[in-house]
Amino acid sequence: MTSETVISHSIFSDFDISLFKSGKHFKLYEKMGNTQLEIDGQAGTYFAVWAPNALELSVMGSFNQWNRQSHKLSARWDGSGIWEGFIPGVQVGAVYKYAIKMRKGGYIEKGDPYAEQWQIPPETASVVSEFDYKWSDKKWMSSRKEKNALDAPISVYEVHTGSWKRKGEDGNRSLSYRELAADLVPYVKEMGFTHVELMPVMEHPFFGSWGYQITGYFAPSSRYGSQEDFAFLVNEFHKNGIGVFLDWVPSHFPGDVHGLFHFDGTSLYEHSDYRLGYHPDWNSYIFNYGRNEVRAFLISNALYWLERYHIDGIRVDAVASMLYLDYSRKEGQWIPNKYGGRENLDAISLLREMNQAIYKEFPDVQCIAEESTSWPMVSKPVSVGGLGFGMKWMMGWMNDMLAFFKREPIYRRFHQNEITFSLVYAFSENFMLPLSHDEVVHGKGSILSRMPGDNWQKFANVRTLYSWMFFHPGAKLLFMGNEFAQKSEWMHDHSLSWNELNNESHKGISELVKSLNKLYKNEPALYELSFDYKGFEWIDYGDSKNSIIAFYRKGKDDNSLLVIGNFGVKAHDVYELGVDEEGKFKEVFNSDEKQFGGSGFVNGALLETVNFAKHSRDNTLSLRIPPMGFAVLKHQKTI
């Protein structure tokens, strides 16, 4: 083949180009990359790529013996920087890269930023593909508005697809998307989670990055199967009533030679100034959020996963690193904004525009921010000055709780504020409480390994922590392995330690999580007003001597639950608590039940109040409080 076999052709309208230049084209995946066409009776592939500083650009691949010269694309005349052309005979499955002649001399070979399929790493080329999948999740899609709503129960199971479970002759082969559909979907359903959150599935060259260093933003990783296989996995979750969130990483990308870095020989996707374009924490590169074409790339990518794969929401990684110009930088290593401040105005603008675009197109999804600072109004609408996210991870609660639970119970009386402080600001944002992968890696140990005391106390501490998470206002998230208190910290090269479920203590934690999820979904008081101060009311937070707290969780229609938490090791056979209601209470949950590995210190019979004022309430209830555990009671209304 010669360069004449590239037919001059475009699928861009003038309006497309205008939107692209202004950063307002949010469906670039319909135009860029590779597209199967038939022109003048010839089937082939149309290619389009943005490389404004290239002197020459050609497609090289399996169809032309990787010849840099034979299939040259044409630069558009309109200053858009887009190179394009139609190559007859190039079929689905062809492998390719772009050969780019740089202004500074020499060639650079790059994968396609918009490719929807890549070779299996460590191979680095893009693949010509055409998505073909017949969805059967209509029932879920028509009802997910209610399932993703802020007044619905949202309990998320965070998963790394490559290490959740492994098979193969050596027992160390990652499951495929279809194998995950067969094993993971029924497991998540059995455990009672409402959603899964998949750590980044986008193509990434280094497995040890866990997917957070992406080269193929528009492609599910080929390590686990095809595009259709990934769609099948999502479809199976939906058919079983489970929503799917994806981790999404607009904060940085790696410097791999075949990726976005110096794409046309210049700083194209990344900011050219090292102080703005390089991330010291992750040895990676920061998108140029002020460049229109880059903004269109990122927002198009977010929308792509929601449209193409019916994804129910995105969790945006490392938002704090985007918001602050001085994030992880010392004095002199960053540039103030035009007002002299540390806020990254371009990143703020991008996040707001992205959230507005997503909720306009998909009002029934969730956008969740992993934002670790006190930045105000992250989960408030853009119209009132917020960033426009639906929810934000409650990192303060997580840090306080892990610090508190490391303490020996005898000292906890002096740190009661670490339990209660989160309620001071619990309703300032729509919070999701995370016990995520970040808390069980890099030598931090597992959740279980941090707990003090003997073996029984360690597991009791875990039961108490998880109970507090479920009864605290906010959505919930548990990383895989946490649900059965895996002993070791997570290792991405190995399967979870499923054999631990043969141990009664670990099995008890699993049963606890099942019961917590069931109670959470069945009791509107635990979710209907999760982001409203009306949904929570303290009864007593001052019994630091016994490390006990008591409160009401409330729903919309006079639904309420009485919750008592004991963070100490002493059981209380008679504990008096002031309550509003008169009459009988029934215990509906106790984390010390024997099926959970507890001692069985429960309230077995109906409890009845006495007409005696306590805790500024008209009635008093006497109950048993388990050691290191939670009890939940429900008033039995008379008709």
XYZ file of C-alpha atoms in Angstrom:
639
model
C 0.000 0.000 0.000
C 1.100 3.572 -0.647
C 0.003 6.833 0.930
C -2.477 7.259 -1.938
C -4.551 4.508 -0.352
C -5.456 6.947 2.433
C -8.656 8.588 1.224
C -9.290 12.161 2.279
C -12.433 12.019 4.384
C -13.930 13.638 7.475
C -16.845 12.909 9.794
C -16.467 16.274 11.552
C -18.910 19.065 10.835
C -17.955 22.702 11.167
C -20.027 22.724 14.352
C -18.047 19.792 15.733
C -14.812 21.673 15.148
C -16.186 24.821 16.741
C -17.237 22.853 19.831
C -13.886 21.083 19.987
C -11.880 24.299 19.813
C -14.019 25.894 22.517
C -13.793 22.839 24.784
C -17.533 22.159 24.574
C -17.593 18.954 22.513
C -18.470 16.284 25.064
C -18.977 13.364 22.695
C -15.600 13.266 21.018
C -15.610 9.463 21.257
C -18.113 9.496 18.386
C -15.616 11.296 16.141
C -12.049 10.670 17.315
C -10.090 7.429 17.298
C -10.975 4.716 14.810
C -14.373 4.339 13.159
C -15.572 1.620 10.799
C -16.934 3.088 7.554
C -17.715 2.176 3.963
C -16.790 4.725 1.315
C -17.467 4.196 -2.394
C -18.108 0.534 -1.716
C -14.859 0.077 0.173
C -14.959 -1.009 3.811
C -12.220 0.275 6.072
C -11.344 2.470 9.015
C -11.443 6.211 9.467
C -8.803 7.590 11.827
C -8.814 10.973 13.576
C -6.304 12.220 16.142
C -5.421 15.573 17.699
C -1.743 16.462 17.265
C -1.485 20.182 16.404
C 2.302 20.376 16.586
C 3.099 17.373 14.397
C 4.915 17.993 11.116
C 3.645 14.730 9.688
C 1.427 11.946 11.004
C 0.770 8.462 9.720
C -0.935 5.247 10.825
C 1.395 2.280 11.155
C 0.258 -1.188 12.099
C -0.302 -4.839 11.412
C -1.891 -3.987 8.046
C 1.216 -2.278 6.593
C 4.126 -4.049 8.327
C 4.441 -1.071 10.715
C 5.569 1.230 7.933
C 5.741 4.852 9.042
C 5.503 6.242 5.516
C 2.775 4.318 3.739
C -0.419 5.690 5.307
C -0.160 9.397 6.031
C -3.138 11.272 7.426
C -4.002 14.831 6.415
C -4.058 17.813 8.729
C -7.327 19.713 8.681
C -7.199 23.185 7.223
C -9.153 24.852 10.043
C -6.450 25.065 12.696
C -8.066 22.435 14.884
C -4.893 20.347 14.966
C -6.832 17.224 13.921
C -5.268 14.764 11.485
C -7.643 12.409 9.687
C -8.169 10.013 6.823
C -9.882 6.809 5.685
C -7.845 3.674 5.025
C -9.658 1.009 2.966
C -9.258 -2.595 4.039
C -8.304 -1.960 7.648
C -10.621 -4.191 9.617
C -11.641 -4.738 13.218
C -8.781 -6.390 15.068
C -6.026 -4.528 13.258
C -3.289 -3.289 15.607
C -1.887 0.222 15.134
C -0.043 3.246 16.429
C 0.418 6.780 15.196
C 3.870 7.698 13.884
C 4.347 11.401 14.574
C 7.115 13.474 13.028
C 8.085 16.061 15.618
C 9.066 19.671 15.022
C 12.266 19.165 16.992
C 13.203 16.301 14.703
C 12.685 12.554 14.761
C 9.586 10.424 15.191
C 7.543 9.366 18.165
C 5.144 6.416 18.141
C 1.934 6.744 20.123
C -1.155 4.750 20.919
C -4.538 6.288 20.134
C -5.879 8.440 23.010
C -9.433 7.600 21.924
C -8.925 3.898 21.168
C -11.598 1.736 22.770
C -9.384 -1.331 22.812
C -5.658 -1.842 23.420
C -3.344 -4.776 23.259
C -2.883 -6.764 26.445
C 0.004 -5.234 28.426
C 2.954 -5.245 28.219
C 2.127 -4.785 24.511
C 1.323 -1.128 23.885
C -0.519 -0.695 20.585
C -4.140 0.279 20.017
C -6.650 -2.018 18.350
C -9.284 -1.203 15.746
C -12.584 -2.147 17.356
C -16.331 -1.897 16.961
C -18.565 -2.238 20.014
C -21.415 -4.710 19.592
C -23.400 -5.682 22.655
C -27.107 -6.212 23.229
C -28.096 -4.964 26.660
C -30.790 -6.623 28.764
C -30.798 -4.306 31.783
C -33.841 -2.204 30.905
C -35.513 -2.889 34.249
C -32.490 -1.584 36.145
C -31.953 1.432 33.907
C -35.586 2.479 34.235
C -35.442 2.290 38.041
C -31.898 3.368 38.888
C -32.982 6.932 39.608
C -34.511 5.614 42.829
C -31.555 3.275 43.531
C -28.976 6.067 43.177
C -31.006 8.717 44.997
C -29.712 10.474 48.091
C -32.675 9.138 50.077
C -31.899 5.527 49.096
C -29.598 3.021 50.826
C -26.163 3.090 49.173
C -23.730 0.449 50.424
C -20.709 0.031 48.166
C -18.302 -2.898 47.787
C -14.985 -1.617 46.403
C -13.220 -4.121 44.143
C -9.897 -4.492 42.381
C -10.841 -6.762 39.487
C -7.356 -8.247 39.147
C -7.035 -9.575 42.686
C -10.507 -10.177 44.122
C -10.237 -13.871 43.376
C -7.726 -15.817 41.287
C -7.767 -19.145 39.479
C -5.566 -21.085 37.063
C -3.054 -23.888 37.402
C -0.903 -21.854 39.764
C -3.912 -20.301 41.449
C -2.734 -16.838 40.522
C -4.534 -15.932 37.300
C -6.890 -12.970 37.462
C -10.508 -13.670 36.627
C -11.887 -12.489 33.308
C -14.839 -10.110 33.131
C -17.138 -13.061 32.424
C -15.679 -15.088 35.273
C -16.247 -12.107 37.546
C -19.837 -12.019 36.330
C -20.202 -15.661 37.407
C -18.459 -15.310 40.794
C -18.440 -11.673 41.915
C -22.017 -10.731 41.025
C -23.720 -13.431 43.128
C -21.276 -12.783 45.972
C -22.083 -9.066 46.086
C -25.780 -9.910 45.974
C -25.446 -12.461 48.784
C -23.556 -9.966 50.952
C -26.316 -7.412 50.437
C -24.342 -4.522 48.944
C -26.350 -2.163 46.743
C -23.434 -1.107 44.515
C -19.914 -2.069 43.520
C -17.129 0.370 42.880
C -14.486 -0.932 40.494
C -11.003 0.471 40.877
C -9.970 1.839 37.466
C -10.704 -0.611 34.660
C -9.304 1.751 32.020
C -6.239 0.392 30.235
C -3.026 0.919 32.154
C 0.470 -0.383 31.397
C 1.655 -1.081 34.959
C -0.472 -3.557 36.922
C 1.046 -2.313 40.185
C -0.554 1.102 39.682
C -3.917 -0.589 40.401
C -5.284 1.256 37.382
C -4.551 4.775 38.615
C -1.905 5.425 35.913
C -3.985 5.291 32.735
C -2.934 5.329 29.088
C -6.168 4.123 27.481
C -8.886 6.331 28.925
C -11.602 4.998 26.621
C -10.796 1.283 26.871
C -11.636 -1.322 29.504
C -8.446 -3.254 30.184
C -7.860 -6.117 27.760
C -6.268 -8.098 30.605
C -9.724 -9.364 31.507
C -11.432 -9.616 28.135
C -13.116 -7.595 25.412
C -15.325 -4.519 25.496
C -18.347 -6.772 25.173
C -17.102 -8.907 28.069
C -16.934 -5.835 30.288
C -20.417 -4.807 29.175
C -21.603 -8.318 30.066
C -20.241 -7.888 33.602
C -22.063 -4.564 34.059
C -25.218 -6.056 32.574
C -25.120 -8.972 35.028
C -24.747 -6.614 37.972
C -27.751 -4.664 36.751
C -29.868 -7.766 36.201
C -29.211 -8.613 39.842
C -30.204 -5.168 41.082
C -26.668 -3.934 41.774
C -25.334 -0.575 40.616
C -21.832 -0.083 39.207
C -19.574 2.857 40.040
C -16.184 3.310 38.351
C -13.079 4.999 39.704
C -12.073 7.732 37.276
C -8.707 9.518 37.238
C -8.605 13.015 35.690
C -5.875 14.133 38.071
C -2.770 12.701 36.394
C -1.410 10.224 33.839
C 1.889 8.343 33.432
C 4.886 9.263 31.303
C 4.935 6.026 29.292
C 6.297 6.690 25.818
C 3.233 5.279 24.049
C 0.738 7.296 26.133
C -0.481 10.882 26.410
C 2.798 12.354 27.637
C 4.404 14.684 25.053
C 1.913 13.273 22.599
C 3.002 15.193 19.509
C 6.473 15.926 20.817
C 5.214 18.821 22.921
C 3.303 19.238 26.154
C -0.116 18.668 24.671
C -2.305 17.019 27.307
C -0.095 18.025 30.248
C 0.755 21.561 31.321
C 4.100 22.669 29.922
C 5.282 24.282 33.157
C 6.803 21.638 35.421
C 5.316 23.377 38.470
C 1.831 22.870 37.049
C 2.277 19.809 34.879
C 4.204 17.307 37.011
C 2.939 15.402 40.049
C 5.759 14.718 42.532
C 3.787 12.166 44.589
C 3.092 9.804 41.724
C 5.870 10.648 39.239
C 3.162 11.436 36.721
C 1.823 14.327 34.682
C -1.055 16.695 35.318
C -3.598 17.546 32.658
C -3.651 21.104 31.377
C -7.112 21.948 32.703
C -7.074 25.339 31.055
C -6.702 23.964 27.522
C -10.053 23.647 25.767
C -9.259 20.494 23.828
C -8.042 18.743 26.983
C -11.187 19.731 28.839
C -13.273 18.279 26.025
C -11.213 15.067 26.166
C -11.790 14.621 29.900
C -15.481 15.484 29.988
C -16.100 13.321 26.916
C -14.364 10.465 28.686
C -16.522 10.751 31.801
C -19.679 10.789 29.697
C -18.420 7.914 27.543
C -18.406 5.391 30.406
C -21.878 6.440 31.486
C -23.304 6.166 27.983
C -21.406 3.277 26.433
C -21.325 0.948 29.444
C -24.426 2.019 31.387
C -22.249 2.952 34.371
C -24.232 4.277 37.327
C -21.705 6.749 38.622
C -18.070 7.765 38.823
C -15.872 8.246 41.850
C -13.356 10.934 40.935
C -9.917 10.127 42.327
C -7.567 12.588 44.036
C -9.767 15.665 43.727
C -7.722 17.493 46.357
C -4.614 17.203 44.180
C -6.534 18.986 41.429
C -7.935 21.786 43.571
C -4.705 23.040 45.126
C -1.764 24.414 43.165
C 0.535 23.734 46.123
C -0.628 20.160 46.707
C 2.436 18.168 47.910
C 4.692 21.050 46.894
C 7.092 23.163 48.870
C 7.459 26.907 48.657
C 8.866 27.885 45.275
C 7.620 24.704 43.602
C 4.208 26.076 42.639
C 2.697 29.086 40.923
C -0.101 31.118 42.556
C -3.262 31.779 40.551
C -3.995 35.206 39.070
C -5.378 36.367 42.405
C -2.309 35.199 44.315
C -4.096 32.207 45.823
C -3.377 28.487 45.945
C -6.609 27.368 44.285
C -6.367 25.836 40.808
C -9.014 27.893 39.049
C -8.877 25.872 35.826
C -9.372 22.576 37.670
C -12.279 24.028 39.672
C -13.890 25.199 36.463
C -13.384 21.809 34.823
C -14.933 19.872 37.713
C -17.946 22.156 37.789
C -18.459 21.926 34.046
C -17.984 18.151 34.116
C -20.573 17.638 36.865
C -23.048 19.900 35.127
C -22.591 18.005 31.858
C -22.977 14.620 33.550
C -26.098 15.485 35.519
C -27.660 17.136 32.470
C -27.196 13.995 30.367
C -27.583 11.440 33.166
C -29.593 12.894 36.072
C -29.971 9.406 37.565
C -26.264 8.730 38.248
C -23.899 9.706 41.071
C -20.650 11.682 40.887
C -18.571 11.078 44.004
C -15.496 13.044 45.009
C -12.503 11.622 46.832
C -11.597 14.960 48.396
C -9.482 14.819 51.541
C -9.506 18.451 52.689
C -12.124 20.840 54.051
C -12.816 22.416 50.666
C -16.329 23.855 51.026
C -19.452 22.743 49.160
C -17.930 19.870 47.217
C -21.335 18.156 47.031
C -23.391 21.297 46.562
C -24.795 22.472 43.200
C -22.700 24.682 40.958
C -25.563 27.177 40.961
C -24.886 28.004 44.622
C -21.100 27.992 44.313
C -20.418 24.302 44.875
C -18.345 21.873 42.822
C -21.483 20.001 41.788
C -20.706 16.478 43.030
C -23.470 14.282 44.398
C -21.382 12.924 47.281
C -17.985 13.281 48.917
C -15.867 10.722 50.783
C -15.813 11.482 54.526
C -12.084 11.199 55.052
C -12.224 12.931 58.431
C -14.498 10.250 59.881
C -12.264 7.515 58.502
C -9.066 9.022 59.919
C -10.618 9.712 63.322
C -12.079 6.227 63.597
C -8.926 4.358 62.642
C -6.955 6.469 65.124
C -9.544 5.880 67.844
C -9.802 2.131 67.342
C -6.045 1.681 67.601
C -6.250 2.840 71.210
C -6.544 0.396 74.073
C -10.127 0.573 75.387
C -8.951 1.713 78.817
C -7.733 4.980 77.258
C -10.737 5.622 75.015
C -12.592 7.538 77.726
C -10.130 10.364 77.118
C -10.848 10.439 73.387
C -14.654 10.360 73.243
C -14.530 13.409 70.983
C -12.951 11.309 68.226
C -16.176 9.301 68.080
C -18.516 12.256 68.146
C -16.668 15.014 66.275
C -17.815 13.881 62.827
C -21.418 14.711 63.772
C -20.433 18.368 64.088
C -20.015 18.563 60.308
C -21.815 15.408 59.116
C -24.456 17.352 57.203
C -22.222 20.008 55.641
C -21.754 17.653 52.666
C -23.414 14.541 51.285
C -20.879 12.173 52.782
C -19.921 8.599 51.949
C -18.065 6.838 54.778
C -15.118 4.929 53.266
C -12.997 2.089 54.555
C -11.229 1.805 51.233
C -8.179 0.173 49.676
C -6.027 3.133 50.748
C -6.416 2.075 54.377
C -5.056 -1.469 53.926
C -1.898 -0.954 51.824
C 1.672 0.384 52.020
C 2.455 -1.210 55.355
C -0.619 0.110 57.157
C -1.799 -3.422 57.782
C -5.343 -4.730 57.615
C -8.276 -3.313 59.563
C -8.085 -6.333 61.879
C -4.349 -6.042 62.505
C -4.719 -2.505 63.870
C -7.119 -3.503 66.600
C -5.819 -3.834 70.173
C -6.403 -6.683 72.606
C -6.629 -10.438 72.332
C -8.168 -12.254 69.400
C -11.741 -11.876 70.659
C -11.299 -8.162 71.300
C -9.758 -7.592 67.880
C -12.792 -9.042 66.126
C -15.160 -7.257 68.524
C -13.462 -3.979 67.610
C -14.011 -4.699 63.915
C -17.680 -5.475 64.575
C -18.030 -2.210 66.468
C -16.281 -0.160 63.775
C -18.457 -1.566 61.007
C -21.613 -1.114 63.068
C -20.733 2.521 63.743
C -20.181 3.062 60.031
C -23.599 1.662 59.158
C -25.456 3.582 61.870
C -23.604 6.860 61.297
C -25.331 9.156 58.747
C -24.032 8.814 55.199
C -23.528 6.260 52.444
C -21.152 3.325 53.093
C -18.104 1.814 51.381
C -16.063 -1.285 52.275
C -13.038 -2.488 50.356
C -12.915 -6.154 49.408
C -11.511 -8.352 52.149
C -12.675 -5.951 54.846
C -16.054 -7.699 54.831
C -14.512 -10.774 56.437
C -11.673 -8.999 58.286
C -8.797 -10.367 56.232
C -5.709 -10.685 58.436
C -3.125 -9.390 55.993
C -3.140 -6.109 54.139
C -4.231 -6.159 50.503
C -1.674 -7.286 47.907
C -2.605 -6.658 44.282
C -0.608 -9.654 43.034
C -2.565 -12.158 45.123
C -6.137 -13.252 45.674
C -7.996 -12.340 48.824
C -7.532 -14.915 51.602
C -10.844 -16.677 51.025
C -9.752 -19.644 53.129
C -10.138 -17.428 56.203
C -13.893 -17.813 55.884
C -13.377 -21.347 57.230
C -12.512 -19.692 60.533
C -15.515 -18.904 62.766
C -14.262 -15.433 63.691
C -13.845 -14.314 60.064
C -17.119 -15.988 59.104
C -18.764 -14.043 61.914
C -17.604 -10.725 60.447
C -18.996 -11.775 57.062
C -22.343 -12.598 58.678
C -22.265 -9.265 60.495
C -21.808 -7.336 57.241
C -24.668 -9.273 55.634
C -26.917 -8.400 58.568
C -25.853 -4.753 58.567
C -26.602 -4.461 54.866
C -29.981 -6.121 55.342
C -30.922 -3.879 58.251
C -29.681 -0.805 56.386
C -31.861 -1.577 53.368
C -34.903 -2.565 55.410
C -35.001 0.370 57.820
C -35.786 3.746 56.194
C -34.557 5.484 59.354
C -31.023 4.523 58.340
C -31.081 6.060 54.857
C -34.008 8.353 54.073
C -32.503 11.399 55.822
C -28.871 10.352 55.707
C -27.745 13.767 54.478
C -30.143 15.842 56.588
C -29.633 16.849 60.212
C -33.264 15.837 60.848
C -32.182 12.225 60.416
C -29.940 12.153 63.500
C -30.515 13.105 67.124
C -28.170 12.603 70.058
C -29.541 11.116 73.259
C -26.213 11.005 75.085
C -22.688 11.513 73.788
C -21.110 12.382 77.128
C -20.702 9.008 78.842
C -16.963 8.974 78.229
C -16.411 7.000 81.437
C -17.991 3.973 79.776
C -17.202 4.965 76.138
C -20.907 4.723 75.333
C -22.971 6.805 72.906
C -26.708 6.737 72.215
C -28.755 8.399 69.509
C -31.795 8.206 67.265
C -31.696 7.644 63.520
C -34.851 8.975 61.898
C -36.655 8.567 58.596
C -39.306 10.641 56.847
C -42.532 9.110 58.161
C -42.008 9.000 61.904
C -39.637 6.053 61.461
C -36.898 5.911 64.055
C -34.339 3.548 65.536
C -32.670 3.768 68.919
C -28.933 3.059 68.593
C -26.516 2.424 71.458
C -22.794 1.929 70.924
C -20.285 0.664 73.469
C -16.629 1.229 72.548
C -15.371 -0.308 75.779
C -14.897 -3.917 76.851
C -17.265 -3.819 79.845
C -20.754 -5.250 79.385
C -23.639 -3.497 81.157
C -26.434 -5.695 82.443
C -28.584 -2.711 83.371
C -28.082 0.589 81.584
C -30.665 3.352 81.842
C -31.354 5.521 78.853
C -33.790 8.363 78.382
C -36.159 7.972 75.407
C -39.044 9.915 73.915
C -41.421 7.031 73.348
C -43.519 5.289 75.939
C -44.091 1.562 75.716
C -42.166 -1.403 74.414
C -38.941 -1.667 72.440
C -37.628 -4.647 70.483
C -33.977 -5.263 69.724
C -33.578 -5.574 65.952
C -29.772 -5.824 65.844
C -26.947 -6.649 68.221
C -23.350 -6.908 67.021
C -22.551 -9.255 69.941
C -24.758 -12.062 68.664
C -23.020 -15.426 68.629
C -23.510 -15.833 64.874
C -21.235 -12.804 64.475
C -18.595 -14.248 66.794
C -19.861 -12.349 69.815
C -20.629 -13.452 73.356
C -24.398 -13.398 72.975
C -24.991 -10.517 75.388
C -28.268 -9.448 73.815
C -31.701 -8.129 74.751
C -33.868 -11.138 74.070
C -37.282 -10.003 75.305
C -39.324 -6.892 74.694
C -38.179 -4.015 76.865
C -40.655 -1.595 78.406
C -40.122 1.995 79.470
C -40.903 3.502 82.845
C -42.357 6.969 83.286
C -39.203 8.541 84.646
C -37.353 11.436 83.076
C -33.732 10.947 82.031
C -31.441 12.613 79.493
C -34.050 15.402 79.266
C -36.630 12.914 77.985
C -39.902 11.787 79.535
C -39.254 8.057 79.738
C -36.470 5.703 80.746
C -35.521 2.404 79.163
C -33.364 -0.154 80.960
C -31.417 -2.443 78.661
C -28.374 -4.657 78.396
C -25.433 -3.208 76.496
C -22.942 -5.665 74.986
C -19.200 -5.408 75.470
C -17.527 -3.680 72.527
C -20.637 -3.604 70.416
C -23.814 -1.959 69.188
C -27.457 -2.606 69.977
C -30.342 -1.246 67.908
C -33.902 -1.122 69.207
C -37.192 -0.229 67.585
C -40.256 1.133 69.331
C -43.243 -1.172 69.004
C -46.103 1.089 68.071
C -49.569 0.206 69.307
C -52.559 0.454 66.989
